[in-house]
XYZ file of C-alpha atoms in Angstrom:
346
model
C -39.903 -42.773 -18.319
C -40.919 -46.417 -18.338
C -41.843 -48.286 -15.204
C -39.533 -50.959 -13.775
C -39.597 -54.750 -13.950
C -36.981 -57.233 -12.799
C -35.446 -60.222 -14.551
C -33.828 -61.957 -11.633
C -31.636 -59.331 -9.998
C -31.458 -57.135 -13.121
C -33.745 -54.110 -13.200
C -35.250 -53.140 -16.552
C -36.754 -49.672 -17.034
C -37.639 -47.066 -14.460
C -34.342 -45.245 -14.869
C -32.190 -48.352 -14.407
C -29.060 -48.556 -16.596
C -29.668 -49.983 -20.071
C -28.874 -53.681 -19.748
C -27.076 -55.865 -22.299
C -28.612 -59.087 -23.556
C -27.539 -61.898 -25.825
C -28.755 -65.386 -26.684
C -27.053 -68.766 -26.571
C -26.794 -70.782 -29.787
C -26.399 -74.144 -28.069
C -29.135 -76.749 -27.701
C -30.662 -75.786 -24.371
C -31.067 -79.457 -23.465
C -27.250 -79.620 -23.556
C -26.928 -78.222 -20.055
C -23.139 -78.409 -19.893
C -22.629 -76.717 -23.266
C -25.235 -74.053 -22.558
C -23.738 -73.214 -19.166
C -20.273 -72.960 -20.724
C -21.558 -70.405 -23.215
C -23.481 -68.497 -20.554
C -20.302 -68.261 -18.489
C -18.419 -66.939 -21.521
C -21.139 -64.347 -22.127
C -21.051 -63.329 -18.463
C -17.285 -62.774 -18.649
C -17.811 -60.698 -21.797
C -20.161 -58.371 -19.912
C -23.590 -59.809 -20.741
C -26.272 -59.134 -18.111
C -29.301 -61.119 -19.304
C -29.166 -64.303 -21.368
C -31.912 -65.853 -23.484
C -32.139 -69.545 -24.357
C -34.278 -71.225 -27.005
C -36.957 -73.557 -25.653
C -38.048 -75.768 -28.531
C -39.482 -78.758 -26.666
C -40.039 -80.361 -23.275
C -36.377 -81.394 -23.018
C -35.283 -77.770 -23.343
C -37.934 -76.595 -20.886
C -36.883 -79.208 -18.349
C -33.213 -78.285 -18.738
C -33.984 -74.764 -17.508
C -34.075 -76.144 -13.974
C -30.442 -77.301 -14.070
C -29.261 -74.255 -16.002
C -30.625 -71.628 -13.607
C -28.979 -73.369 -10.636
C -25.527 -72.550 -12.003
C -26.067 -69.613 -14.349
C -24.427 -66.331 -13.266
C -27.038 -64.496 -15.368
C -30.838 -64.312 -15.300
C -32.148 -66.814 -17.836
C -34.926 -65.845 -20.256
C -36.861 -68.665 -21.897
C -37.629 -67.969 -25.564
C -40.934 -69.596 -26.507
C -42.662 -70.050 -29.851
C -45.961 -71.807 -30.601
C -46.543 -73.731 -27.338
C -47.566 -71.731 -24.264
C -47.212 -74.903 -22.160
C -43.444 -74.773 -22.649
C -43.499 -71.267 -21.191
C -45.339 -72.541 -18.123
C -42.846 -75.372 -17.681
C -39.870 -73.030 -18.094
C -41.371 -70.632 -15.544
C -41.940 -73.399 -13.026
C -38.330 -74.492 -13.579
C -36.931 -71.097 -12.607
C -36.741 -68.937 -15.735
C -36.319 -65.305 -14.723
C -38.340 -64.010 -17.670
C -40.386 -65.410 -20.547
C -40.239 -64.146 -24.112
C -43.233 -64.962 -26.286
C -44.014 -64.102 -29.891
C -47.670 -63.043 -29.942
C -47.975 -63.964 -33.589
C -47.653 -67.657 -32.859
C -48.287 -68.262 -29.133
C -52.062 -68.765 -29.383
C -55.260 -67.015 -28.447
C -56.581 -65.167 -25.434
C -57.334 -68.289 -23.406
C -53.769 -69.570 -23.658
C -52.335 -66.164 -22.829
C -54.611 -66.007 -19.750
C -53.381 -69.378 -18.485
C -49.779 -68.304 -18.957
C -50.399 -64.947 -17.294
C -51.893 -66.620 -14.220
C -48.771 -68.735 -13.712
C -46.292 -65.937 -14.355
C -48.179 -63.389 -12.274
C -48.249 -65.725 -9.312
C -44.511 -66.327 -9.594
C -43.561 -62.675 -10.232
C -41.970 -63.511 -13.585
C -42.070 -60.799 -16.273
C -42.919 -61.338 -19.941
C -41.390 -59.850 -23.043
C -43.807 -59.474 -25.910
C -41.430 -59.998 -28.822
C -43.015 -58.884 -32.082
C -41.059 -59.685 -35.253
C -41.807 -58.123 -38.607
C -41.652 -61.526 -40.277
C -44.335 -63.203 -38.177
C -47.139 -60.675 -37.852
C -50.754 -61.736 -37.624
C -52.753 -61.423 -40.843
C -55.096 -58.855 -39.292
C -52.287 -56.278 -39.405
C -51.273 -57.063 -42.981
C -52.765 -53.925 -44.507
C -50.762 -51.514 -42.361
C -47.256 -50.140 -42.925
C -44.784 -52.440 -41.223
C -43.951 -50.097 -38.351
C -47.619 -49.544 -37.514
C -48.394 -53.239 -37.847
C -45.637 -54.172 -35.383
C -46.678 -51.529 -32.881
C -50.374 -52.414 -33.153
C -49.619 -56.113 -32.728
C -47.589 -55.435 -29.592
C -50.237 -53.147 -28.109
C -53.016 -55.632 -28.807
C -51.175 -58.378 -26.960
C -50.236 -56.007 -24.175
C -53.959 -55.315 -23.766
C -54.596 -59.048 -23.702
C -52.111 -59.534 -20.863
C -53.468 -56.554 -18.963
C -57.007 -57.907 -19.316
C -55.693 -61.072 -17.677
C -54.403 -58.954 -14.785
C -50.743 -59.139 -15.836
C -48.654 -55.963 -16.035
C -44.928 -56.819 -15.746
C -44.424 -56.693 -19.488
C -41.466 -55.629 -21.617
C -42.079 -54.990 -25.327
C -39.943 -55.330 -28.443
C -40.857 -54.657 -32.080
C -38.029 -55.752 -34.351
C -37.465 -56.181 -38.045
C -34.407 -56.208 -40.281
C -35.501 -52.835 -41.682
C -33.814 -50.103 -39.639
C -36.205 -47.281 -40.535
C -39.357 -49.312 -39.918
C -38.019 -50.597 -36.614
C -37.066 -47.144 -35.343
C -40.474 -45.752 -36.345
C -42.217 -48.645 -34.585
C -40.349 -48.036 -31.333
C -40.979 -44.301 -31.476
C -44.682 -44.974 -31.931
C -44.688 -47.421 -29.033
C -42.828 -45.010 -26.779
C -45.590 -42.457 -27.372
C -48.317 -44.980 -26.551
C -47.050 -46.900 -23.509
C -44.743 -46.599 -20.532
C -43.793 -50.274 -20.576
C -40.040 -50.981 -20.662
C -38.715 -51.522 -24.186
C -36.170 -54.083 -25.341
C -34.561 -52.686 -28.494
C -32.598 -54.097 -31.400
C -32.552 -54.757 -35.130
C -33.333 -58.397 -35.802
C -31.559 -60.429 -38.499
C -29.126 -57.532 -38.825
C -26.609 -59.723 -40.635
C -22.904 -60.422 -40.490
C -20.522 -58.580 -38.204
C -19.697 -55.758 -40.612
C -23.144 -55.000 -42.008
C -24.923 -56.000 -38.816
C -22.905 -53.588 -36.726
C -23.727 -50.721 -39.077
C -27.444 -51.490 -39.134
C -27.617 -52.057 -35.382
C -25.649 -48.927 -34.568
C -27.892 -46.824 -36.804
C -31.119 -48.192 -35.368
C -30.239 -48.773 -31.726
C -28.162 -45.602 -31.538
C -31.007 -43.491 -32.913
C -33.398 -44.856 -30.317
C -31.030 -44.517 -27.381
C -30.281 -40.912 -28.337
C -34.047 -40.349 -28.247
C -34.090 -41.765 -24.725
C -35.891 -44.894 -25.930
C -34.741 -48.327 -24.783
C -34.239 -50.075 -21.457
C -32.426 -53.222 -22.525
C -30.647 -54.043 -25.765
C -29.420 -56.873 -27.955
C -27.178 -56.367 -30.982
C -28.209 -59.312 -33.173
C -25.328 -60.570 -35.285
C -24.552 -63.663 -37.315
C -21.493 -64.231 -35.175
C -20.378 -65.565 -31.819
C -22.750 -64.294 -29.109
C -19.805 -62.683 -27.336
C -19.448 -60.364 -30.350
C -22.982 -59.121 -29.689
C -22.116 -58.304 -26.087
C -18.952 -56.415 -27.022
C -20.848 -54.416 -29.649
C -23.698 -53.519 -27.296
C -21.365 -52.428 -24.515
C -19.262 -50.418 -26.944
C -22.349 -48.682 -28.307
C -23.562 -47.778 -24.823
C -20.129 -46.361 -24.002
C -20.008 -44.339 -27.225
C -23.362 -42.789 -26.354
C -22.234 -41.883 -22.851
C -24.696 -44.255 -21.200
C -21.831 -46.185 -19.642
C -18.202 -45.700 -18.832
C -16.880 -49.199 -18.348
C -14.865 -49.865 -21.514
C -11.714 -48.377 -23.029
C -11.973 -46.180 -26.093
C -9.220 -46.101 -28.677
C -9.423 -43.144 -31.050
C -7.206 -43.422 -34.116
C -6.729 -41.469 -37.331
C -7.880 -42.812 -40.703
C -4.270 -42.461 -42.014
C -2.999 -40.500 -45.004
C 0.199 -39.984 -46.972
C 1.896 -38.438 -43.923
C 1.511 -41.591 -41.817
C 4.824 -42.939 -40.549
C 3.666 -45.834 -38.330
C 1.347 -48.837 -38.667
C -1.702 -47.110 -37.184
C -4.125 -49.961 -37.845
C -1.937 -52.676 -36.362
C -0.966 -50.523 -33.386
C -4.533 -49.388 -32.685
C -5.812 -52.976 -32.810
C -3.086 -54.159 -30.439
C -3.578 -51.265 -28.013
C -7.336 -51.812 -27.943
C -6.900 -55.505 -27.198
C -4.515 -54.774 -24.317
C -6.822 -52.080 -22.941
C -9.897 -54.325 -23.100
C -8.046 -57.066 -21.245
C -6.926 -54.559 -18.605
C -10.563 -53.596 -18.044
C -9.896 -49.885 -17.545
C -12.187 -47.253 -19.091
C -9.283 -45.309 -20.569
C -9.387 -43.085 -23.636
C -6.288 -43.730 -25.745
C -5.238 -42.001 -28.974
C -3.232 -43.617 -31.763
C -2.325 -40.983 -34.358
C -0.317 -41.481 -37.513
C 1.692 -38.262 -37.571
C 2.637 -35.240 -35.492
C 0.817 -32.625 -37.614
C -2.494 -32.902 -35.764
C -1.845 -35.945 -33.588
C -1.429 -34.368 -30.174
C -4.126 -31.755 -30.738
C -6.674 -34.250 -32.073
C -5.958 -36.570 -29.155
C -5.930 -33.927 -26.428
C -9.076 -35.312 -24.796
C -7.456 -38.733 -24.443
C -5.863 -39.903 -21.215
C -2.738 -40.572 -23.247
C -1.665 -41.449 -26.753
C 0.972 -41.526 -29.453
C 1.688 -39.333 -32.477
C 3.783 -41.216 -35.017
C 7.060 -39.958 -36.460
C 9.452 -41.313 -39.079
C 11.840 -43.053 -36.682
C 10.642 -41.841 -33.315
C 7.188 -41.007 -32.030
C 5.790 -38.738 -29.329
C 3.852 -40.108 -26.393
C 1.536 -37.580 -24.783
C -0.759 -37.285 -21.790
C -3.818 -35.036 -21.800
C -2.561 -33.248 -24.910
C 0.918 -32.557 -23.529
C 4.152 -34.189 -24.631
C 5.289 -36.902 -22.244
C 8.294 -38.514 -23.932
C 9.767 -39.492 -27.295
C 10.401 -43.172 -28.021
C 11.781 -45.214 -30.936
C 8.976 -46.558 -33.114
C 9.910 -50.127 -32.254
C 9.121 -49.444 -28.589
C 5.718 -47.767 -29.015
C 3.572 -50.788 -28.195
C 5.598 -51.767 -25.141
C 5.473 -48.200 -23.819
C 1.718 -48.024 -24.419
C 1.283 -51.332 -22.628
C 3.170 -49.965 -19.634
C 1.022 -46.838 -19.587
C -2.169 -48.896 -19.738
C -0.966 -50.962 -16.806
C -0.104 -48.025 -14.581
C -2.544 -45.336 -15.679
C -5.815 -44.650 -13.883
C -8.597 -42.975 -15.838
C -10.101 -39.774 -14.529
C -13.557 -40.108 -12.976
């Protein structure tokens, strides 16, 4: 098990629940716009938010942002360690640096002195696309892990130990191998994800394969699902993945059949609508939407309740037992009523 660090009030590692992160895509110097997006991410279930710090204006804006942010704010720094120091002094809860471009040992030491004195943790964020040349002859997964460990040693030499590590690339296999190697070498908390995963469809598949593999191995203390999409989509995906793996129980789950020639109702449309209603209700229910009565009730017996479609009428069921029969035109309304009144089992 990893040891524990804190980003604001959020605990990372040491047996704490896996936390969900995302990143704003606003200009950080636009305080109003950045806070609006942070609030939206908070309402979506995000627990840690990262902002890009490109210049002094962004670093200075951290001060105003943290005063109103409902989430711990992580300052994302490239190239200039002085921006990290400014962001830390302005209240950032955590600093993310890319060792491949932050500078040498002297600069890291100066940063470590400031952060250590303020109790602010660091994330060493190694990316496969920006590795130092000294690791160029190694396989990608080994190069990422070695880069992270070398910079971890640099921070520890400077007397700094509150360090989270990530080793990301767009290659799922290389990323998973890098994290597994790291997990065998260090007990530092690990932030996991697949970087540049892509659009929603392909990015979700790649992220689920990589992040899911690691979480099932017991590897990972905080997670970001990186998508070319609205940041809120990342939060939904991460929370859904954690629920699917049994690491959380704070979201509804809609199970639905893939449809076949026996299907008598619009399973896709109904399942989408039911899921939307359930998400808005905020109850961790398990709901089944099945296209026919052949296997519908049996396949959905683990659900809190569900529907098995028929030609003109369909069967609603609870815990695998028939509840009532309703005309197909009333299915959604009846499901909405059940969602409103039903309490999930603990």
